[in-house]
Short mmCIF file of C-alpha atoms in Angstrom, two decimals:
data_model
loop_
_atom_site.label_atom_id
_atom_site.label_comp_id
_atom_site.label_asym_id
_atom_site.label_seq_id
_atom_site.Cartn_x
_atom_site.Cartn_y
_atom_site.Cartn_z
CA UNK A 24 23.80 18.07 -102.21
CA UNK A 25 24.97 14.90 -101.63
CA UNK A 26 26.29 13.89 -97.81
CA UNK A 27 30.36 14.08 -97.45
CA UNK A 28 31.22 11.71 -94.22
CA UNK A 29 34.39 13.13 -92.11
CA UNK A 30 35.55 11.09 -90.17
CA UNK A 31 37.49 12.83 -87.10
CA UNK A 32 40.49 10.56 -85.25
CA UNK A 33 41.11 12.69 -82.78
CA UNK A 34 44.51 11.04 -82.22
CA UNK A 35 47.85 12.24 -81.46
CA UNK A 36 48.81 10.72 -85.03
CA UNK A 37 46.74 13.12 -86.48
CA UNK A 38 47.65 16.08 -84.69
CA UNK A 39 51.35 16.17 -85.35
CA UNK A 40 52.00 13.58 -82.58
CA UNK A 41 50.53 16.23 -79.81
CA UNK A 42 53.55 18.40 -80.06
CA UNK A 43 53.41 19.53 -83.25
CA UNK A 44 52.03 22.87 -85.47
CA UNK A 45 48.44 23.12 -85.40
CA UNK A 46 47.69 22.66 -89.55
CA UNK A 47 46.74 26.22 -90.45
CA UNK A 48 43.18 27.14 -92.42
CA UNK A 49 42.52 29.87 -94.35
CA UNK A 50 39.33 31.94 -94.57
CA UNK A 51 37.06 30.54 -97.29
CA UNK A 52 36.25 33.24 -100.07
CA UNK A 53 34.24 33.50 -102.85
CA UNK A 54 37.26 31.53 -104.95
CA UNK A 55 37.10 28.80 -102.84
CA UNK A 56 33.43 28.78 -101.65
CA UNK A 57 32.14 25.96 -103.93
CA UNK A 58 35.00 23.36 -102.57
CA UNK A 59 34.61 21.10 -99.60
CA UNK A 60 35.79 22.48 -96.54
CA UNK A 61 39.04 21.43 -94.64
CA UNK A 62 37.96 19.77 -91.66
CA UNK A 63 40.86 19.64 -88.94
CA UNK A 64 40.32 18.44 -85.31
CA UNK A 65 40.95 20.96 -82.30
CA UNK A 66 42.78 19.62 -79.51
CA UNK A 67 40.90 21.60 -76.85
CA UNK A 68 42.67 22.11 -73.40
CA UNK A 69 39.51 20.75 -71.51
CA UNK A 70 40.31 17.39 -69.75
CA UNK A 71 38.16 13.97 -69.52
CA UNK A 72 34.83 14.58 -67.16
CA UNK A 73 34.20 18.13 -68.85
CA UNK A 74 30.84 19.40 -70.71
CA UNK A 75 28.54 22.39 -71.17
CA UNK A 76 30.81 23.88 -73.64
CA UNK A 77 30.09 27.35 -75.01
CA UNK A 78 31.84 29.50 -78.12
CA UNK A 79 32.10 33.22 -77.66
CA UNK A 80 34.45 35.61 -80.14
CA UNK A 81 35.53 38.81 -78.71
CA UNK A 82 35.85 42.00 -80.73
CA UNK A 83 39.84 41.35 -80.76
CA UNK A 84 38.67 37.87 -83.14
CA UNK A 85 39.74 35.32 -80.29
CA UNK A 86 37.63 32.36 -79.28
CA UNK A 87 36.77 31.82 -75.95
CA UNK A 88 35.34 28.52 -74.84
CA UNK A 89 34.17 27.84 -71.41
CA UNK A 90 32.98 24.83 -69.56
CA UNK A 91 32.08 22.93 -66.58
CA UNK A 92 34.56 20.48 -65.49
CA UNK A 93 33.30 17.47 -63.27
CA UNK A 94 35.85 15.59 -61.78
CA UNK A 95 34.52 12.44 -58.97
CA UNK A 96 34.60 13.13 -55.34
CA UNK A 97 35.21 17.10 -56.41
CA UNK A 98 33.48 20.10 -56.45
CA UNK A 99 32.42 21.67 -59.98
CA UNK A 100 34.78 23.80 -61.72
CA UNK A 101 33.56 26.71 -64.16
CA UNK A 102 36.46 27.20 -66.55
CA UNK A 103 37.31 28.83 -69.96
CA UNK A 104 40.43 29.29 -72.22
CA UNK A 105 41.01 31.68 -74.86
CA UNK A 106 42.18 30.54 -78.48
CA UNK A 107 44.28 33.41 -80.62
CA UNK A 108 43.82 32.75 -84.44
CA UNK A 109 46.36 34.45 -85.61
CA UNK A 110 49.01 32.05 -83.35
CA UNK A 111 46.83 28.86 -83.57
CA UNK A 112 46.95 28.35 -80.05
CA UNK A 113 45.26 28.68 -76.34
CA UNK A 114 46.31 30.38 -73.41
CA UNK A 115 48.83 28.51 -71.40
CA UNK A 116 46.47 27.44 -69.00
CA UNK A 117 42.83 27.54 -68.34
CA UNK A 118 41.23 29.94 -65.80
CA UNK A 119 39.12 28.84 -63.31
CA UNK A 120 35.31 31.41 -63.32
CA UNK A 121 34.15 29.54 -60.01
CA UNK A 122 33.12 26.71 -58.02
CA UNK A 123 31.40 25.49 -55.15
CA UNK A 124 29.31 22.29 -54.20
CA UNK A 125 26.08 24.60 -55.19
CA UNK A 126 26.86 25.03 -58.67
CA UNK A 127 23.68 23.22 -60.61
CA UNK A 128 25.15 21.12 -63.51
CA UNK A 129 22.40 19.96 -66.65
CA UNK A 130 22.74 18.61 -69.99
CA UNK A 131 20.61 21.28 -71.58
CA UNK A 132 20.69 24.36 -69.11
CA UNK A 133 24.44 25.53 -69.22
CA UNK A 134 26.69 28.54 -68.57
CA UNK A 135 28.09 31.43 -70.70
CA UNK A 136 30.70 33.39 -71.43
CA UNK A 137 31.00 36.73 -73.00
CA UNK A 138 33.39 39.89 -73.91
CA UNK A 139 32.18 43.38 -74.09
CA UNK A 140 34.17 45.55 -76.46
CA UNK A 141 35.82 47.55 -72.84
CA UNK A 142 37.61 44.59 -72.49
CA UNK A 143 35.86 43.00 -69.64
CA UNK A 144 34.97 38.98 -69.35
CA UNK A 145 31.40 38.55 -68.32
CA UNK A 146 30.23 34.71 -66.99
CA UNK A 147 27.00 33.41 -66.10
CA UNK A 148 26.15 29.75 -63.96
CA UNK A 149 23.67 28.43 -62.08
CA UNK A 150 23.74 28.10 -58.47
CA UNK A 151 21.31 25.98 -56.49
CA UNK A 152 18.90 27.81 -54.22
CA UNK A 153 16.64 25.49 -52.18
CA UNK A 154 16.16 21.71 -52.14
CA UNK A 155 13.73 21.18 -54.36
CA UNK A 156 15.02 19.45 -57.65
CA UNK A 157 14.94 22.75 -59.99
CA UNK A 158 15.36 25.32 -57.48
CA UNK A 159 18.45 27.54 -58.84
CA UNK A 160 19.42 30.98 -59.71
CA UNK A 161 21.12 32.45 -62.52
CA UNK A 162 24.63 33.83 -61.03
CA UNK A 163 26.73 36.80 -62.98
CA UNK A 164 30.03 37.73 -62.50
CA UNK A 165 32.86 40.42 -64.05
CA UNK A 166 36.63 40.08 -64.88
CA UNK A 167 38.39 43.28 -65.76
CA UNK A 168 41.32 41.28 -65.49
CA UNK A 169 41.25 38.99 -68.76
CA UNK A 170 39.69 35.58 -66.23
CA UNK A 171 42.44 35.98 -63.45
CA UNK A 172 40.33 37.57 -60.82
CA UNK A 173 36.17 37.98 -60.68
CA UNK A 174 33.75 40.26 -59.06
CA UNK A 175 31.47 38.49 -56.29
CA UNK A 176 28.76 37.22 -58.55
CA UNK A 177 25.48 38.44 -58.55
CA UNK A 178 21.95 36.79 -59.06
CA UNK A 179 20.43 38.73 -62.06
CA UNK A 180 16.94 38.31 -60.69
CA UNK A 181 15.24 39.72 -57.52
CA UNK A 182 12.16 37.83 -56.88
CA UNK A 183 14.20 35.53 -54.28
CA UNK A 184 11.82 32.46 -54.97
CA UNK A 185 12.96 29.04 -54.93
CA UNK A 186 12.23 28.01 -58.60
CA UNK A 187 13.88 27.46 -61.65
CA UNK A 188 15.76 30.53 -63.80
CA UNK A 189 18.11 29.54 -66.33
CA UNK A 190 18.41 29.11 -70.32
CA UNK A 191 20.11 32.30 -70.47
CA UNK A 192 21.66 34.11 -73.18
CA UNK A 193 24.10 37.28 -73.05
CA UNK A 194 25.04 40.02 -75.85
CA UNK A 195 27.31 43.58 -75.62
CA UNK A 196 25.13 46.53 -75.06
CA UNK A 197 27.09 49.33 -76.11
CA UNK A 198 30.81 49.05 -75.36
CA UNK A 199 30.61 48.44 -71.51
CA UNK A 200 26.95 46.95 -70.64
CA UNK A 201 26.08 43.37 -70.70
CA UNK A 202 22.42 42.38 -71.95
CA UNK A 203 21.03 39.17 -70.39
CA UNK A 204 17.88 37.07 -71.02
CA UNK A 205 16.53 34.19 -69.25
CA UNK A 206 13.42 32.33 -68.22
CA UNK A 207 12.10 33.12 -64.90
CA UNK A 208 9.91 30.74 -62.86
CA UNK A 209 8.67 33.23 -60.15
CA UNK A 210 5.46 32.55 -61.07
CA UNK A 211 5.37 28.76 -60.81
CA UNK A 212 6.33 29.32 -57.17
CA UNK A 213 3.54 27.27 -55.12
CA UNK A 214 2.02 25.68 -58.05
CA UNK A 215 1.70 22.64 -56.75
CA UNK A 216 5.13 19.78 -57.49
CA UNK A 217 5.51 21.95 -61.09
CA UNK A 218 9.06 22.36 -59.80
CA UNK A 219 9.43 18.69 -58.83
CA UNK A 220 8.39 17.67 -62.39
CA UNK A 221 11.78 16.04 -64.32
CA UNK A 222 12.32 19.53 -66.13
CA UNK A 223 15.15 17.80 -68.41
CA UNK A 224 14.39 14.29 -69.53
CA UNK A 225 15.00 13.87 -72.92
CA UNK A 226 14.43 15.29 -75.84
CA UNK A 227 11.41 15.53 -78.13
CA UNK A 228 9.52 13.55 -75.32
CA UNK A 229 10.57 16.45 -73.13
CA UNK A 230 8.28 16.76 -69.54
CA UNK A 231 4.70 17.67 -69.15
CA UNK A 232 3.29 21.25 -68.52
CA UNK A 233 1.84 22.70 -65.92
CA UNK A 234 -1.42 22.11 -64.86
CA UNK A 235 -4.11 24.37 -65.93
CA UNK A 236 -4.24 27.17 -63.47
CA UNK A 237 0.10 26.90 -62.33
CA UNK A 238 1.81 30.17 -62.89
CA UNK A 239 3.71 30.00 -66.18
CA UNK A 240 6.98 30.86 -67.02
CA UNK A 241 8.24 34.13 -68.05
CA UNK A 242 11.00 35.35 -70.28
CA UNK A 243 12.33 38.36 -68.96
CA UNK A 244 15.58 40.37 -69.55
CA UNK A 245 17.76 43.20 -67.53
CA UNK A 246 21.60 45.50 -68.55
CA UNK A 247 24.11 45.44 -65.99
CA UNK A 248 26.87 47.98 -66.11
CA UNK A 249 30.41 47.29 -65.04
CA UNK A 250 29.30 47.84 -60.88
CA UNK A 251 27.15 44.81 -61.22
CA UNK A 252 23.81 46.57 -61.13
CA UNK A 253 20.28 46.76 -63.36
CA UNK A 254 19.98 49.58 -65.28
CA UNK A 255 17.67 48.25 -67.11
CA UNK A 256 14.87 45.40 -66.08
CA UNK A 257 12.09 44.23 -68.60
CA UNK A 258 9.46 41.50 -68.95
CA UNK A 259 9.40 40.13 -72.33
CA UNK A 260 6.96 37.63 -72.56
CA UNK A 261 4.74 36.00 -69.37
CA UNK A 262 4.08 32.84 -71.02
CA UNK A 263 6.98 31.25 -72.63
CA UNK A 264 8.14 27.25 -72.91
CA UNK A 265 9.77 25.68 -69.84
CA UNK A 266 13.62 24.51 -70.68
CA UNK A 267 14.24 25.40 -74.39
CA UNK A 268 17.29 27.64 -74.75
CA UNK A 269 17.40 31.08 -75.79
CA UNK A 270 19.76 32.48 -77.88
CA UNK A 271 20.26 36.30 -79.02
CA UNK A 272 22.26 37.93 -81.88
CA UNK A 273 23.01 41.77 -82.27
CA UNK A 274 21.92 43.22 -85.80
CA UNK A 275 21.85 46.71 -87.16
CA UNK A 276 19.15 47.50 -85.18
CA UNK A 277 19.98 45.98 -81.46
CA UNK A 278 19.87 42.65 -80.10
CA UNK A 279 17.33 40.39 -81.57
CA UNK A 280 16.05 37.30 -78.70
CA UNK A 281 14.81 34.19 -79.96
CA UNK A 282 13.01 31.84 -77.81
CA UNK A 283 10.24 29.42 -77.90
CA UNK A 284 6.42 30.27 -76.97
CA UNK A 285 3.79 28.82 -75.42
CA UNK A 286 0.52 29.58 -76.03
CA UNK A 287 -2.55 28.25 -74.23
CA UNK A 288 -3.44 26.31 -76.83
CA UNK A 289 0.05 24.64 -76.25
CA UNK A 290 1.63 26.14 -79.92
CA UNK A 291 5.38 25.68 -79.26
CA UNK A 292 6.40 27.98 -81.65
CA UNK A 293 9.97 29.78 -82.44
CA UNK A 294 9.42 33.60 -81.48
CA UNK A 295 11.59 36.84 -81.61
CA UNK A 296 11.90 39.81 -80.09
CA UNK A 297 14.23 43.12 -80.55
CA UNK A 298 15.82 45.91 -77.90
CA UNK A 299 14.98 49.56 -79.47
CA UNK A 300 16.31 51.81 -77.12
CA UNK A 301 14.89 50.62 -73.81
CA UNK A 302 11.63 48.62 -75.33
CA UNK A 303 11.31 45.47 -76.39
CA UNK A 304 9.50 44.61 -79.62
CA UNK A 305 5.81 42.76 -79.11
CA UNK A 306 7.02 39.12 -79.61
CA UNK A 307 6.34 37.79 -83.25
CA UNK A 308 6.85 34.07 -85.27
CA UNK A 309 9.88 32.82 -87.25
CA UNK A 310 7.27 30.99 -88.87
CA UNK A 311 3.99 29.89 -88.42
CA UNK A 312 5.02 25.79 -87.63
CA UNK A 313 1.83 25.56 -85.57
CA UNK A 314 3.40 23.06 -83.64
CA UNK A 315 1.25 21.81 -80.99
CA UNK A 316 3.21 20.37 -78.13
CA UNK A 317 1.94 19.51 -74.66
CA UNK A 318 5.14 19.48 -73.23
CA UNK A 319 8.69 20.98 -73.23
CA UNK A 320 10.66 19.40 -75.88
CA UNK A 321 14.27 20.61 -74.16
CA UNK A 322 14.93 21.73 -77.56
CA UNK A 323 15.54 25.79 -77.61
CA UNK A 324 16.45 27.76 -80.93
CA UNK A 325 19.72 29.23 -82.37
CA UNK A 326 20.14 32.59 -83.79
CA UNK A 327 23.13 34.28 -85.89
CA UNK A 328 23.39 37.89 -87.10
CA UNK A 329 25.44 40.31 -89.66
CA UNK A 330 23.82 43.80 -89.77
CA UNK A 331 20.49 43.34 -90.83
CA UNK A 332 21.20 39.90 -92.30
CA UNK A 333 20.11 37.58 -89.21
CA UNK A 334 19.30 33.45 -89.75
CA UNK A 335 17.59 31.36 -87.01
CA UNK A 336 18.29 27.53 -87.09
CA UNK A 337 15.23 25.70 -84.96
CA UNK A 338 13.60 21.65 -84.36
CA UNK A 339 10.18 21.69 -84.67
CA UNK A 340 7.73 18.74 -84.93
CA UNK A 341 4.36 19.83 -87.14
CA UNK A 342 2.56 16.55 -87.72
CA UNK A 343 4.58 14.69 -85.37
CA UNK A 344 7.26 14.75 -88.15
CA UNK A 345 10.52 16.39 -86.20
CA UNK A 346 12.77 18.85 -88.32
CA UNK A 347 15.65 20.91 -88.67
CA UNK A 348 14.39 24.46 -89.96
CA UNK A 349 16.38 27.15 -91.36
CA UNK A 350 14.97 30.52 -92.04
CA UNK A 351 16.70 34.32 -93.21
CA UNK A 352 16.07 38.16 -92.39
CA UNK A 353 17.01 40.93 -94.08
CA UNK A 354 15.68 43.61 -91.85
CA UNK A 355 17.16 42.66 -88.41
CA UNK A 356 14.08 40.36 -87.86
CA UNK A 357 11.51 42.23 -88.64
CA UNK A 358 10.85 39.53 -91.18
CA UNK A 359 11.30 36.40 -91.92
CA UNK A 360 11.24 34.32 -95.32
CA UNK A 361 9.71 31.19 -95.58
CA UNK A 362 12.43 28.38 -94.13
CA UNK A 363 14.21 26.07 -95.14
CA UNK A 364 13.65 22.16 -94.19
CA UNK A 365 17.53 21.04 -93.83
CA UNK A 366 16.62 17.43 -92.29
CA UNK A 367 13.55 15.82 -90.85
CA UNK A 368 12.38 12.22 -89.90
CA UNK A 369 12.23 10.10 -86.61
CA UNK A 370 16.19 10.47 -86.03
CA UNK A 371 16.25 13.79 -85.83
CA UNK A 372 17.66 15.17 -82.60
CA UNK A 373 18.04 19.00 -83.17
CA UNK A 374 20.16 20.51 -80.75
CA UNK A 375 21.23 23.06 -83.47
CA UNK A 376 23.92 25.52 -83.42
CA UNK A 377 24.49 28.06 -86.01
CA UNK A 378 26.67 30.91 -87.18
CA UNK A 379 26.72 33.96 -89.84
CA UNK A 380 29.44 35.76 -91.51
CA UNK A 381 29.77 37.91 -95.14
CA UNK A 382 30.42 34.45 -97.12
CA UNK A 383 28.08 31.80 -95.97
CA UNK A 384 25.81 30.21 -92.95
CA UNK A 385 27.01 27.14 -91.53
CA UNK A 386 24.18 25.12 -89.07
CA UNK A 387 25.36 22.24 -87.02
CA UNK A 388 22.75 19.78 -85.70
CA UNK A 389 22.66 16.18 -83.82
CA UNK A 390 20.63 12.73 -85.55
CA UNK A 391 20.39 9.47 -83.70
CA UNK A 392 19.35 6.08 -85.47
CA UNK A 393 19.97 2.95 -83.81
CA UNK A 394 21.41 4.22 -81.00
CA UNK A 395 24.01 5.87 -82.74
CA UNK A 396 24.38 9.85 -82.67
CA UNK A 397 26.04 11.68 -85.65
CA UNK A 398 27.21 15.17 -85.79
CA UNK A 399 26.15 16.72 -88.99
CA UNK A 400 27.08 20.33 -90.44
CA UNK A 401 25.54 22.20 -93.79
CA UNK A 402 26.96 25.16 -95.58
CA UNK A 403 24.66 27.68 -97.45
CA UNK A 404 24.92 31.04 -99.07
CA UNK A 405 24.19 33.74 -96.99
CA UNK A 406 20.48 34.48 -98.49
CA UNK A 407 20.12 30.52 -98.09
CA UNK A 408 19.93 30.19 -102.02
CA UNK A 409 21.94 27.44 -102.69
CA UNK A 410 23.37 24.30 -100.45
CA UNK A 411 27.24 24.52 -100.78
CA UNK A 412 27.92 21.57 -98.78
CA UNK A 413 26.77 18.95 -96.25
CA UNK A 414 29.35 17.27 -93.90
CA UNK A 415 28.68 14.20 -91.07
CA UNK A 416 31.86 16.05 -88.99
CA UNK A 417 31.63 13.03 -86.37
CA UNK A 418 30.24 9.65 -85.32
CA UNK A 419 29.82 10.23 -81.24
CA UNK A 420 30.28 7.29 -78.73
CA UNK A 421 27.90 8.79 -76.50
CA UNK A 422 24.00 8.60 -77.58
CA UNK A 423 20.43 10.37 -75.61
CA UNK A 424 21.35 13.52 -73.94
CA UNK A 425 24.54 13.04 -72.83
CA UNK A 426 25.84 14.34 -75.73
CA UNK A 427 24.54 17.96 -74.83
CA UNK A 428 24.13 20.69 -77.37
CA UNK A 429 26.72 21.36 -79.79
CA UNK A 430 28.14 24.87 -80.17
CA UNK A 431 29.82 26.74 -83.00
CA UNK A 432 31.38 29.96 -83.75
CA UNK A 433 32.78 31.90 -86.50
CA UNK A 434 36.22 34.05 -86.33
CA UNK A 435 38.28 35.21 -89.22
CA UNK A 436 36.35 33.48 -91.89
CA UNK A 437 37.45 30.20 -89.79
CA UNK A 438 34.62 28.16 -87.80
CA UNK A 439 35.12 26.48 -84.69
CA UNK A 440 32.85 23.34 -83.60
CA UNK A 441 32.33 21.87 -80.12
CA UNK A 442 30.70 19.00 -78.96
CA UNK A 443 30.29 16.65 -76.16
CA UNK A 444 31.46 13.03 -76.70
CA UNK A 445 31.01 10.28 -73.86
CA UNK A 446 33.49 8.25 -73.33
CA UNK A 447 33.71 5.18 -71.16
CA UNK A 448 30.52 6.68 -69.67
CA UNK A 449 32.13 9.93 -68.92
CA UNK A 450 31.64 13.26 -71.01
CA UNK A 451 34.39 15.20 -72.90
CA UNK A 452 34.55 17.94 -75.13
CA UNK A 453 35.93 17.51 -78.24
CA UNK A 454 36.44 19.98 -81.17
CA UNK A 455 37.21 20.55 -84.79
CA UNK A 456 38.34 23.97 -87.21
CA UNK A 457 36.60 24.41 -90.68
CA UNK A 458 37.97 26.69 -93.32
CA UNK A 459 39.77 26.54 -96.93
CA UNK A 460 42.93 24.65 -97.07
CA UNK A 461 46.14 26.15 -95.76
#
């Protein structure tokens, strides 16, 4: 398939001079599945200084995006907003999660948001522990009221050491528990200045390992029920990369995790793991990339499910060649086809985002060449048969990682795209709607 540039002007021009109807999109069906996709922008309702975005749709079919607003000489704010379809619009004013002069703030290590089919909001942040550069916990906290009021939070972990836990990812357990994952550094504690090490540089480069004898660290995973406590605490994996994100899916047969390993040989593979009933599965490969990597390439993958259908979207780097890798399951990850190569070369960035429903997959992923970052986005049948489409959705001021990850979501046959653009040196979130013309 041949590349379609869209060119996004997020203007007031272009969106009805701010005031007016947001242009309405329609669900794309199998009539309409072989035509380009109408790409509109989103006016989002987060303000300049604002990043860390993350998509979410609740079982009602609204999108919630959240984010971390960074204003100077102020503390952080933790926000979201819900957006309702079926009205084209968002809430009439953002809600405030928390704040404080503790929360931790990264490019690549960011907060989430979450519904559970009761009704309840769950949120996750970081919250700095100790001095030491990557000393934070992962905090949790509970609205019953839709985001106007929130439980204390709650650090998910118990080990009370000052190291690094974050790259988290949340799911629905049932109708009223929340299932969280995230990578636990209780081990490194003491080994040596592993925790002073610049956890986040870049991206491929990423930062060096531990030393040969440091503690590792660990993936590991608990449920909380609406009183904020563990029911259920479990150790997934004891050796797992540094700062590559997590992400998690629910198929027909429970929540499938997908991470990347570390082996001692330093393999950086993509790996997955399922809840059945209260076990996790032995950890297993996407794919055998082989990918030897002596450091963290800040580069985590992205999963998306539909019963048993499930496709993971993942950078790798076999050969020091990096790629954008795209592989299917039709057994809720007990196996995986061979993948898909959807881009590879020296300006590949990764950063992928991806998302699944009954008419096709759509993957969203970063490229840099010459300084310049573009946003691109491919469209495939749901067994990954056939390319539909390939899109550039945006050319981004901002270039390196201050252009974050991008995030995307699917609602109504509709998908929603966020990313960070830096402007006049300072982040903001911008967004855009894809679906059949209305």
């Amino acid at each position: 398939m041949r590349l379609r540039t869209t060119v996004l002007l997020l203007s007031c021009a272009l969106l009805a001079a701010c005031g007016g109807e947001t242009p309405r999109l329609q669900a794309v069906d199998a009539a309409t599945l072989d035509a380009p996709v109408r790409i509109e922008p989103w006016l989002l309702p987060a303000a300049e200084g604002t990043s860390a975005p993350d998509l979410a749709v609740a079982a009602d079919g609204r999108v919630m995006l959240s984010w971390i607003d960074s204003q100077p000489g102020r503390r952080h704010l933790f926000r979201f907003s819900n957006w309702w379809p079926g009205d084209a619009r968002w809430d009439v004013a953002p809600k405030t999660i928390a704040l404080g002069n503790r929360m931790f703030v990264n490019w690549a290590d960011t907060p989430h948001i979450l519904a559970t089919p009761d009704g309840a909001v769950w949120a996750h942040w970081l919250q700095k522990s100790g001095a030491e550069p990557y000393a934070y916990d992962v905090a949790l906290a509970r609205s019953r009221d839709g985001g106007a009021s929130w439980t204390p939070p709650v650090v998910v972990h118990d080990d009370n050491t000052r190291t690094e836990h974050g790259f988290v990812s949340m799911w629905p357990q049932g109708d009223s528990l929340l299932g969280i994952a995230w990578l636990d550094g209780r081990a490194t504690a003491g080994a040596g200045d592993a925790q002073a090490r610049d956890a986040h540089a870049g991206h491929q480069g990423g930062h060096a390992a531990s030393a040969p004898g440091d503690g590792a660290m660990s993936l590991r995973a608990a449920l909380f029920d609406g009183a904020m406590q563990p029911v259920l605490e479990s150790t997934l994996d004891t050796r797992v990369c540094d700062c590559c994100q997590t992400d998690v899916a629910v198929t027909s047969k429970g929540p499938l995790l997908v991470y990347r390993g570390r082996s001692p040989d330093e393999i950086r593979d993509v790996l997955v793991t399922r809840l059945e009933g209260n076990v996790w599965t032995a950890p297993r490969r996407v794919h055998a990339d082989d990918w030897h990597m002596p450091a963290c390439p800040v580069n985590g993958p992205a999963i998306a499910a539909d019963g048993e259908h499930v496709v993971v979207a993942w950078y790798t780097a076999p050969g020091d060649v990096p790629q954008v890798r795209l592989a299917r399951s039709s057994d809720s990850g007990d196996s995986f086809g061979d993948p898909l190569v959807l881009d590879e070369g020296d300006a590949v960035q990764g950063r992928v985002a991806v998302a699944l429903d009954t008419q096709q997959v759509h993957v969203a992923w970063l490229r840099e060449e010459t300084g310049v970052q573009t946003l691109l986005l491919a469209r495939y049948t749901p067994d990954l048969s056939r390319e539909l489409e390939r899109t550039m959705v945006a050319t981004l001021q901002g270039n390196g990682r201050g252009t974050g990850f991008p995030k995307l979501a699917v609602s109504n046959g509709i998908a929603h795209l966020v990313w960070t653009e830096v402007v006049d040196g300072r982040p903001q979130l911008r967004g855009a709607r894809l679906g059949a013309g209305g």
